[in-house]
Short mmCIF file of C-alpha atoms in Angstrom, two decimals:
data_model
loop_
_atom_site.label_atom_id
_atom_site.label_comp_id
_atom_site.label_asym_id
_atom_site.label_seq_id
_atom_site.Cartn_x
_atom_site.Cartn_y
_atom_site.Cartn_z
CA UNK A 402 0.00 0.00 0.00
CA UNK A 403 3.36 2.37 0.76
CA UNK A 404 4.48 1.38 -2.96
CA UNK A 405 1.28 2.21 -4.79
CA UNK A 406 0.75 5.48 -2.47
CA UNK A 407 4.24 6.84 -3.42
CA UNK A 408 3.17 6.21 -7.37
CA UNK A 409 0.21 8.04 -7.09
CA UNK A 410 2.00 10.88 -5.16
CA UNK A 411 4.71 10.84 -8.21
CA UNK A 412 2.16 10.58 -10.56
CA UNK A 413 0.27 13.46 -9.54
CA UNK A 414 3.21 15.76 -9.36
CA UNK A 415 3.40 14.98 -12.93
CA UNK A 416 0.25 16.45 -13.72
CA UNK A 417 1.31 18.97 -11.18
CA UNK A 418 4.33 20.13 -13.11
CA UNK A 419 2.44 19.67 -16.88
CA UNK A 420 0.02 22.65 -15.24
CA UNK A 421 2.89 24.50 -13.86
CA UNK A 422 4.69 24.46 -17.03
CA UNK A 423 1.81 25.41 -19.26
CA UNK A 424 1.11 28.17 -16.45
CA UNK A 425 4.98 29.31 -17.06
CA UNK A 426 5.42 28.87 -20.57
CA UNK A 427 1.72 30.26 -21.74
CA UNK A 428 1.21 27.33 -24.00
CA UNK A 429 -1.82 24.83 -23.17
CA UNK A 430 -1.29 21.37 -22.46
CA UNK A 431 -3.56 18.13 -23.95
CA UNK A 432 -6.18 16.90 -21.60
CA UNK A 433 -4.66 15.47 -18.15
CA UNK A 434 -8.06 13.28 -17.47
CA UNK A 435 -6.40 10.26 -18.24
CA UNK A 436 -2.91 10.91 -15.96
CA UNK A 437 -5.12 11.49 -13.24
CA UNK A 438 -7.44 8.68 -12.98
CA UNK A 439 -4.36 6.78 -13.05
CA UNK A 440 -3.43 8.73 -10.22
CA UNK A 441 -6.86 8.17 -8.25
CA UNK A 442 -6.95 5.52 -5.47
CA UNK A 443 -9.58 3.34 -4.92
CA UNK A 444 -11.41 4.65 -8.15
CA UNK A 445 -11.72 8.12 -6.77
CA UNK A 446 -10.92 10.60 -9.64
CA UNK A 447 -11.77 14.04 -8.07
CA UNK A 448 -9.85 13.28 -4.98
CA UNK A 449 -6.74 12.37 -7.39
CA UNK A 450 -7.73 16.03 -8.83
CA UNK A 451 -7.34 17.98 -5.83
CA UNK A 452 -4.40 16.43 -4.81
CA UNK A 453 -2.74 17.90 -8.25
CA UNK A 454 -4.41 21.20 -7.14
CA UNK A 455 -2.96 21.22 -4.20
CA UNK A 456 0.25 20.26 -5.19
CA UNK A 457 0.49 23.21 -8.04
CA UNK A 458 -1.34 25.51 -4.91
CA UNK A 459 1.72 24.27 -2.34
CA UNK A 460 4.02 25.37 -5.05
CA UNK A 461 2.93 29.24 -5.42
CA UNK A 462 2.49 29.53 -1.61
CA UNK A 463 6.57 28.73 -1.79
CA UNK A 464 7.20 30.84 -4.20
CA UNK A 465 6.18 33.30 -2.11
CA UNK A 466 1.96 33.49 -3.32
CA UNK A 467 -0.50 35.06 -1.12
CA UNK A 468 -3.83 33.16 -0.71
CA UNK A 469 -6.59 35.09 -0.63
CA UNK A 470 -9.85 33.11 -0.90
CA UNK A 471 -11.31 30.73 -3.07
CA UNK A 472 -13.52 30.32 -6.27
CA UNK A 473 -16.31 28.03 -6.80
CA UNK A 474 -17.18 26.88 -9.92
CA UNK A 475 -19.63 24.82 -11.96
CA UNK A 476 -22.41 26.39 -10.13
CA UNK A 477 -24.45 26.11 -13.16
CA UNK A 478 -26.98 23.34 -13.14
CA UNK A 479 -26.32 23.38 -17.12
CA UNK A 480 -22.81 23.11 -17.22
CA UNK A 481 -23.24 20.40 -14.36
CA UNK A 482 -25.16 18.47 -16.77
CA UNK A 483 -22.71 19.28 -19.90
CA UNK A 484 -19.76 17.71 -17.56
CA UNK A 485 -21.64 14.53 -16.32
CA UNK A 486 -21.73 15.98 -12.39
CA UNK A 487 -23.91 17.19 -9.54
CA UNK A 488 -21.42 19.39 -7.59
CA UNK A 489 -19.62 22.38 -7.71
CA UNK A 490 -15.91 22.60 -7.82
CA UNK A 491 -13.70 24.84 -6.30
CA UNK A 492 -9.84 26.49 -6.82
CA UNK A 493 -7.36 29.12 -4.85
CA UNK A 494 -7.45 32.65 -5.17
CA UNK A 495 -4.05 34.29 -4.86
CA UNK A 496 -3.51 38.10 -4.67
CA UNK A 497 -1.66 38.17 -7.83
CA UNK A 498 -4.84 37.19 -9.36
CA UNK A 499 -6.63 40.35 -8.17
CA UNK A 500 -7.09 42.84 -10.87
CA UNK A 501 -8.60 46.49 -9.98
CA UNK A 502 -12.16 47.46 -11.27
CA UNK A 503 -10.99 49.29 -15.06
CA UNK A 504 -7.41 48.13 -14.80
CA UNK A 505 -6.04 47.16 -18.05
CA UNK A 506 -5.44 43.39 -18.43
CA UNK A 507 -2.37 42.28 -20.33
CA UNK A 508 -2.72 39.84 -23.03
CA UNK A 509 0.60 38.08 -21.46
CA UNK A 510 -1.63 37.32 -18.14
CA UNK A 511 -4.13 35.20 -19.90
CA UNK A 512 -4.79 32.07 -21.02
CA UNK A 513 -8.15 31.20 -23.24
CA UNK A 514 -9.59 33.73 -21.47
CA UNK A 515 -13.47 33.91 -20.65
CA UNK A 516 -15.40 36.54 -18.46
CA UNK A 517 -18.42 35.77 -16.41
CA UNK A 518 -20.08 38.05 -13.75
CA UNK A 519 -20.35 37.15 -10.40
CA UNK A 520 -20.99 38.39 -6.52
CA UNK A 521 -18.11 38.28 -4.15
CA UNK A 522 -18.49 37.61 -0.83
CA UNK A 523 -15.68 38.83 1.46
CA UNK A 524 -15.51 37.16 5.71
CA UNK A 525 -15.15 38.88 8.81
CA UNK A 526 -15.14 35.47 10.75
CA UNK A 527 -13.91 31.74 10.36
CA UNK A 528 -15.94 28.68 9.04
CA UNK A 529 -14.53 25.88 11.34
CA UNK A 530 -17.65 24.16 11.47
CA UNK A 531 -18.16 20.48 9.91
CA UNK A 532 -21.95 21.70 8.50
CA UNK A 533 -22.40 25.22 8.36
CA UNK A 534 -26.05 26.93 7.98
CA UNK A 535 -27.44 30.01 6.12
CA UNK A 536 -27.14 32.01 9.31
CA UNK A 537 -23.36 31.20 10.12
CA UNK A 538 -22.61 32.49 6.48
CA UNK A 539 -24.72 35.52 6.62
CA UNK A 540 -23.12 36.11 9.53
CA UNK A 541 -19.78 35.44 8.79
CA UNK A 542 -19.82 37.68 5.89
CA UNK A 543 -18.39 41.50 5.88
CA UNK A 544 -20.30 42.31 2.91
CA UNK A 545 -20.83 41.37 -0.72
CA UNK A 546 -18.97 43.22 -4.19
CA UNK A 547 -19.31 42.61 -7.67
CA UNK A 548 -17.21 40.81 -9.37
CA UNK A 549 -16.04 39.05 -12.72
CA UNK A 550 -14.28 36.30 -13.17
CA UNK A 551 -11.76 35.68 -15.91
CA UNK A 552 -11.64 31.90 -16.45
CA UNK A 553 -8.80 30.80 -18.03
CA UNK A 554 -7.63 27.29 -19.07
CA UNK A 555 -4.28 25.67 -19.11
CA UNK A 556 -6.03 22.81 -20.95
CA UNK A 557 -5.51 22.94 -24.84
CA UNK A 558 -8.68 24.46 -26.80
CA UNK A 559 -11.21 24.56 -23.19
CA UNK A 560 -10.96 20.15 -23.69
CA UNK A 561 -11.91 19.61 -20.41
CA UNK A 562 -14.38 17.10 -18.00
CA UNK A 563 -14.40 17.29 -14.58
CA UNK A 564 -11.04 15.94 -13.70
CA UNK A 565 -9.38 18.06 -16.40
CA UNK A 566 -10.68 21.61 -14.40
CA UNK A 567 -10.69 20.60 -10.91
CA UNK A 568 -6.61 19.89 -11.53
CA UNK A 569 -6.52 23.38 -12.91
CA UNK A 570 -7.00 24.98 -10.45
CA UNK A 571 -10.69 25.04 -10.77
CA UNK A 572 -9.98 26.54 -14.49
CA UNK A 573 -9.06 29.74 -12.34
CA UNK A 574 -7.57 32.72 -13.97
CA UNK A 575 -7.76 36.55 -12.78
CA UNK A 576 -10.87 37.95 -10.56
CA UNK A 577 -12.27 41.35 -10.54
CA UNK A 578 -13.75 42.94 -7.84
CA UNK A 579 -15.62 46.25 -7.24
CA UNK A 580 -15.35 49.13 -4.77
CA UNK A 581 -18.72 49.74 -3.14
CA UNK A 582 -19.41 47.13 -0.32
CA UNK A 583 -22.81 46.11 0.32
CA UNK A 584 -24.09 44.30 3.46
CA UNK A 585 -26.02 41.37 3.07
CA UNK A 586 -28.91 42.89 4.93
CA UNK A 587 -29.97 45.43 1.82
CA UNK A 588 -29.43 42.32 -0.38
CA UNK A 589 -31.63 39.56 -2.07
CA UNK A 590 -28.89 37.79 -3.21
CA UNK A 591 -30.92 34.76 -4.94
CA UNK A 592 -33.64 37.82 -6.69
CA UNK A 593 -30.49 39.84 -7.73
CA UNK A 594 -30.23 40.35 -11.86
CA UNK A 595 -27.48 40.38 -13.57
CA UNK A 596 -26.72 41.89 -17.08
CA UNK A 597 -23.00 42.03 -18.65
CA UNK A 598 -22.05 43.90 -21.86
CA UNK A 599 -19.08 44.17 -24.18
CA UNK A 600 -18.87 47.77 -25.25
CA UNK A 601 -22.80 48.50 -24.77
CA UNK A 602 -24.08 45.28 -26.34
CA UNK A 603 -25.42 42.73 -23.79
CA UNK A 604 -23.63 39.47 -23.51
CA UNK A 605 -25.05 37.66 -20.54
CA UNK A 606 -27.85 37.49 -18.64
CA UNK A 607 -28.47 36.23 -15.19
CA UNK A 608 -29.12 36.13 -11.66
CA UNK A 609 -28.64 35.00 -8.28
CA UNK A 610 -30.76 31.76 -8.66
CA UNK A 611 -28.65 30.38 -11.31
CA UNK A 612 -25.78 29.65 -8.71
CA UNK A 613 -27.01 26.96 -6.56
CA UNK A 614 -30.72 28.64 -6.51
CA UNK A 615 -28.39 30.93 -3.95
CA UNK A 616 -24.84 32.32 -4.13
CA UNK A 617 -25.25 31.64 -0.03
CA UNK A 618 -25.84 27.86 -1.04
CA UNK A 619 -22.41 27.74 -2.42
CA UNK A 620 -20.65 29.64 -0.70
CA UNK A 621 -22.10 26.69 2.82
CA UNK A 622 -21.26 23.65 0.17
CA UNK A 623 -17.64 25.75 -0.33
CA UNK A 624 -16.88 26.15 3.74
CA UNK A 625 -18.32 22.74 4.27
CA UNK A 626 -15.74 20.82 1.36
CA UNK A 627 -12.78 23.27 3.32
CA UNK A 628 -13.20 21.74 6.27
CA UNK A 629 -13.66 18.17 4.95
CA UNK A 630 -10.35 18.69 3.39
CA UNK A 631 -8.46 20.40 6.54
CA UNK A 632 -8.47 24.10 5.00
CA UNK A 633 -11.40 25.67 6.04
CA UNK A 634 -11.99 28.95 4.97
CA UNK A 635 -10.64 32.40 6.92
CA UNK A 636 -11.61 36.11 8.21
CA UNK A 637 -10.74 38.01 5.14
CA UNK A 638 -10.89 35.31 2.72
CA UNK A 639 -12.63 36.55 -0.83
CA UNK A 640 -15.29 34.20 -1.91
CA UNK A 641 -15.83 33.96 -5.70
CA UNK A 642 -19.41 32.35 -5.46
CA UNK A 643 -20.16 31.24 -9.37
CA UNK A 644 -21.22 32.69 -12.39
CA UNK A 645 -24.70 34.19 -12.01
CA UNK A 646 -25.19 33.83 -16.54
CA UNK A 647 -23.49 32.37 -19.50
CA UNK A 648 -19.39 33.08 -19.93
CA UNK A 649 -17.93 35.15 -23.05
CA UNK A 650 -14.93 34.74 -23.81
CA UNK A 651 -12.64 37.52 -24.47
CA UNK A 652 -10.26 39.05 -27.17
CA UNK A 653 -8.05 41.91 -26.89
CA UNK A 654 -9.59 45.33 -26.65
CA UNK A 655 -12.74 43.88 -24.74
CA UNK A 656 -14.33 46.20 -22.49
CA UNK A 657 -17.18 44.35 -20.34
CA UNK A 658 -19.00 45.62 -17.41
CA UNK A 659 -21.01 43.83 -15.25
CA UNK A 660 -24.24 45.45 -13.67
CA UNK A 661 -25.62 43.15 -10.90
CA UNK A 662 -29.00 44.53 -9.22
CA UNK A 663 -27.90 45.98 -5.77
CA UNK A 664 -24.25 45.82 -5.69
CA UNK A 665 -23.43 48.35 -9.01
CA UNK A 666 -21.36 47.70 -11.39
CA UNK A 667 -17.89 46.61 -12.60
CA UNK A 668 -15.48 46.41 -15.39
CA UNK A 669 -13.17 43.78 -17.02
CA UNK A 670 -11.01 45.66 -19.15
CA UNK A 671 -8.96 43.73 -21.89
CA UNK A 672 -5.58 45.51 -23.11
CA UNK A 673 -4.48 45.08 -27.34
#
């Protein structure tokens, strides 16, 4: 059982340094769904898929990486269906990710880059708990921003299934997050709409409901997985709940803003 544990652990830093390398280089790699099944033990795939996640997350904490939060992902009971699941996933957040509202994104920082608009949630206490409710998130949380995400994929041509993202960090890529903080108490986070252009034309449409049926209800199945897994989740951690409509992706010289009922607004902007 030592021997085979030891070839899974090599076999996963593998994967671990194809992602690192495609991260460095800028080029995408082929599909790593097969090298990690062979990784899984006992037949459990998503487990071998974190542990390459966390491998490639050790790796920027030593090279000196500041975690920040964490995103969830696949909060979309469409794409759930599209990727043969019933769950969300989840990936880090490091500080280099961060992006101001209207800074200029360089080309060089992105990878098959996609936008999607999202609310942020931001903690003023810890989630130790083994089952968390809706009342210790709501009151947990500082306040809520809006945000987009810019998915990006180290995985050639957006190839992926399930084992494929949740390697990749969760398909993570930069995060955007506006300046006005709202309190959850002037907030119907499941009612709230969401509307996203490009340059004035509307891209994506949306709402709370779509992630989860509540950004709250992933944000509990995100601090419950944490603490399962030994990591739970922080005062001051950012919490990227899910997309709240369809992703675009992006070229260069995009300009989207995100308008999400009762937070405002914010904007992606894409550099030549």
């Amino acid at each position: 059982m030592i021997l085979r544990k030891t070839l899974v652990d090599e076999q996963a830093r593998k994967i671990a340094d194809l992602l690192w390398e495609a991260a460095r280089s800028g080029r995408p790699v082929a599909p790593v769904r097969e090298q990690v099944e062979a990784a899984a033990v006992d037949g459990d795939i998503i487990d071998a898929a974190y542990r390459v996640q966390q491998i490639v997350t050790q790796r920027r904490l030593e090279a000196g990486g500041r975690l920040v939060g964490r995103k969830i992902g696949l909060t979309s009971k469409a794409v759930q269906k599209q990727l043969g699941v019933d769950s969300p996933d989840f990936g880090a957040l490091f500080a280099d990710m961060a992006v101001g509202d209207g800074e200029e994104i360089a080309p060089a920082r992105l990878m098959q880059p996609k936008a999607e608009a999202e609310i942020a949630l931001v903690l003023k206490r810890d989630l130790p708990h083994e089952k968390h409710t809706v009342a210790d998130m709501i009151a947990a949380t500082a306040y809520a921003l809006p945000a987009i995400e810019v998915v990006g994929s180290r995985i050639a041509n957006w190839d992926i299934r399930l084992a494929d993202t949740v390697a990749d960090n969760a398909s993570s890529g930069l995060f955007v997050l506006g300046t006005r903080p709202v309190t959850l108490d002037k907030l119907d986070l499941a009612a709230c709409g969401m509307v996203m252009e490009r340059r004035g034309d509307q891209v994506s449409v949306g709402g709370g409901a779509a992630c989860l049926g509540n950004p709250l209800n992933a944000a509990i199945w995100l601090a419950d997985m944490l603490v399962s897994m030994g990591t739970p989740l922080r005062a001051g951690d950012v919490l990227m709940t899910g997309a709240l409509g369809p992703m675009v992706a992006a070229q260069p010289g995009d300009v989207f803003t995100a308008h999400i009922e009762g937070l405002g607004s914010v904007d992606a902007v894409f550099g030549h």
